[in-house]
Amino acid sequence: MAKGRVTVVDIANAVGVSKSTVSLVLQASPLVNEATRTKVMAAIRDLGYVYNRSAANLRQSTSKIIGMVVNDLTNSFFAELAVGVDMVVQSAEYVQFLANTGESIDRQREVVASMREHGISGLIISPARGTEAADFKSFVGSGIPVVLVVRNVPGAKVSSLVSDNHAGSFAGVEHLAGLGHTRIAFLGGFPDTAVFSERFHGYRDALSRLGIPFDESLVVGSAPSRAGGVEAIERAMLLAEKPTAAVCFNDAVAFGVCDGLRSRRMEPGLDFAVVGFDDVIEAKTAVPALTTISVDPQGMGRRAAQLLLKQINSGKVEAESIVSSVRLVVRQSCGAQFGKAERRMAQ
Amino acid sequence: MAKGRVTVVDIANAVGVSKSTVSLVLQASPLVNEATRTKVMAAIRDLGYVYNRSAANLRQSTSKIIGMVVNDLTNSFFAELAVGVDMVVQSAEYVQFLANTGESIDRQREVVASMREHGISGLIISPARGTEAADFKSFVGSGIPVVLVVRNVPGAKVSSLVSDNHAGSFAGVEHLAGLGHTRIAFLGGFPDTAVFSERFHGYRDALSRLGIPFDESLVVGSAPSRAGGVEAIERAMLLAEKPTAAVCFNDAVAFGVCDGLRSRRMEPGLDFAVVGFDDVIEAKTAVPALTTISVDPQGMGRRAAQLLLKQINSGKVEAESIVSSVRLVVRQSCGAQFGKAERRMAQ
DNA sequence: TGACTTTGTTGGAACGTTCCAATTATTTAA
DNA sequence: TTAAATAATTGGAACGTTCCAACAAAGTCA
């Protein structure tokens, strides 16, 4: 009792077996007799034993821990991504370290190093802007699987799971053009990111496919946030030839665009068509409900975790690149529910 | 090289010192000579050594890990709470296990047990509904500090950090009454939670202090979400004597209430006054900007983490109960910016 | 000079588990 | 009856670190 902590050998003594037997019970081994198993279990309960995974990890040199690093947890897209990961990680009886980098590359380096010291057996990361392939060298060197999610890092020899950004904004533009729009803006996002570039090229390629001239002044970048969206639509509305519709970098921007429209007494869906990107939960319940490109962040989190666990279990780490398909979800913010006559948009 | 992993003894051999010396270098001990320190550091870099914290934990029986459990990470209030915790945890060079329970008590029990097995040295938890004091017995027994955050659990002998819910809704009602309202509803939230009861009593006590009769039909519960808010305002508007204003259970509900008002062609702030609770980031940028009771979830997360770290470091775990003060933030959704004549609300 | 102190360094024993090879007890096969 | 197979258990060595007591070398004091 005086000793700090109850260990396997304590329960072994209490029951009158060896620590090895207790260990076998803990691992649910079929080798141990039913009678002794129940006795051991009883002692475990009575003495208040708690399993020490650190010790086990040390011996086995494998842990049931995975690392999860996101660049912005306050963005509900990433929060849901984390929830998706958490779900499969939990049901596989793993536990996750979660860290938020807030786009800081230094912070990212710190937490990733710390996780590595703690012996994670895999890492899922939505990398901060400016992450380089070299940042994962240490992992590929020691055979620890890494899954890049949402954002890819060129040249990194690790797996990745990203959404089909090009196809997504392509579909958004097609849809708006089908409603009669020709002045379609592309709003929000930082132009120096891979995701922006993919979504932007989808937008541009759709325009050219549809024979709509591309006008550079209609693409206005901003922070990928609600506040950024407000700012972007304000800038776009300063143009001589105003847009009548917009494909937004993401849903946060799209909500900001709606806010900005309202404060100039325009109703999204009626006076201006807005298409978002991501389909966060609020998109469905907002008023007007947001027409958006559904990426299903939670599903993406689940798939990323499954991919990672598969690689952990198989032992071999061959990088796999998955592009997850997206689909357009038509709701109200694009005005598709109105007849042409009812919409008040210039076309 | 053939051996799996580089250890302290490998670098000790490479440099020509003992493993003890290498260990001292790793701990930045002042006892070791500057020359040998630099030699050891060089070897660490060259051989690609990575520190094994599991082994260290085993020996020291203390870890640099804390556990963080939240009931709903998809709610941005809790996401921000987690970010706040993460900030101070990271800068204290700890790392956090984060798990989401989704209000499931079973899941909560599992993850908490798992974290305990992994040797966390403290736990911050926003408990799922139905959590009992007994669920923390194992922690108080072994002297591991626990901080309950957002929701308290009666009878639990652990620290807690909750916001002043009573004062918050009291202030909300006072403000609305000051604008001339007398039919003030209390919308959203599950009535069987402690937070609901505190916020509801603040509402009720304010009414009685102000001499406004309490009308039970004006309090309508719902899920504490955006969808729940839509539902709650719809039910409230079915009343013969409709409310003209509402204090909402939280911001998510308040946004839902705004959505619901709009879909019946009423403008929040102009036709109906809405006050939220929590002050999530979107509250400021939404249109109309939400008048709300500011709780500062990120700050709360930071304070909770500081409290926990203080207890971890001091070694003594005396339960501390902190009630964090709140303040009313007046924005647009309550209509305070308009003169009495401009508001279109029945009063 | 001898007795101390200071500055670095060190081997070995822990920490709590798992794994391996060895052992005993029991059953089956011939 | 003995040999072989099966079932259940076991002691001890590992895993990679930290801590402790001991020690050597050099400097300080009177």
mmCIF file of C-alpha atoms in Angstrom, chain B residues 182-187 203 213-220 236 239 241-245:
data_model
loop_
_atom_site.group_PDB
_atom_site.id
_atom_site.type_symbol
_atom_site.label_atom_id
_atom_site.label_comp_id
_atom_site.label_asym_id
_atom_site.label_seq_id
_atom_site.Cartn_x
_atom_site.Cartn_y
_atom_site.Cartn_z
ATOM 1 C CA THR B 182 -41.929 43.401 -21.671
ATOM 2 C CA ARG B 183 -42.655 40.228 -23.649
ATOM 3 C CA ILE B 184 -39.190 38.696 -23.413
ATOM 4 C CA ALA B 185 -38.747 35.021 -24.273
ATOM 5 C CA PHE B 186 -36.054 32.615 -23.165
ATOM 6 C CA LEU B 187 -35.244 30.389 -26.116
ATOM 7 C CA TYR B 203 -33.648 35.430 -16.707
ATOM 8 C CA PRO B 213 -44.613 39.092 -14.845
ATOM 9 C CA PHE B 214 -43.103 35.689 -15.634
ATOM 10 C CA ASP B 215 -44.948 33.785 -18.322
ATOM 11 C CA GLU B 216 -44.009 30.130 -18.572
ATOM 12 C CA SER B 217 -45.101 29.859 -22.183
ATOM 13 C CA LEU B 218 -42.313 32.255 -23.131
ATOM 14 C CA VAL B 219 -39.608 29.789 -22.224
ATOM 15 C CA VAL B 220 -39.175 27.211 -24.946
ATOM 16 C CA ALA B 236 -42.713 30.982 -29.722
ATOM 17 C CA LEU B 239 -48.361 32.075 -29.150
ATOM 18 C CA GLU B 241 -49.369 36.983 -27.236
ATOM 19 C CA LYS B 242 -46.089 36.862 -29.146
ATOM 20 C CA PRO B 243 -42.774 37.896 -27.635
ATOM 21 C CA THR B 244 -41.015 40.969 -28.986
ATOM 22 C CA ALA B 245 -37.569 40.013 -27.761
#
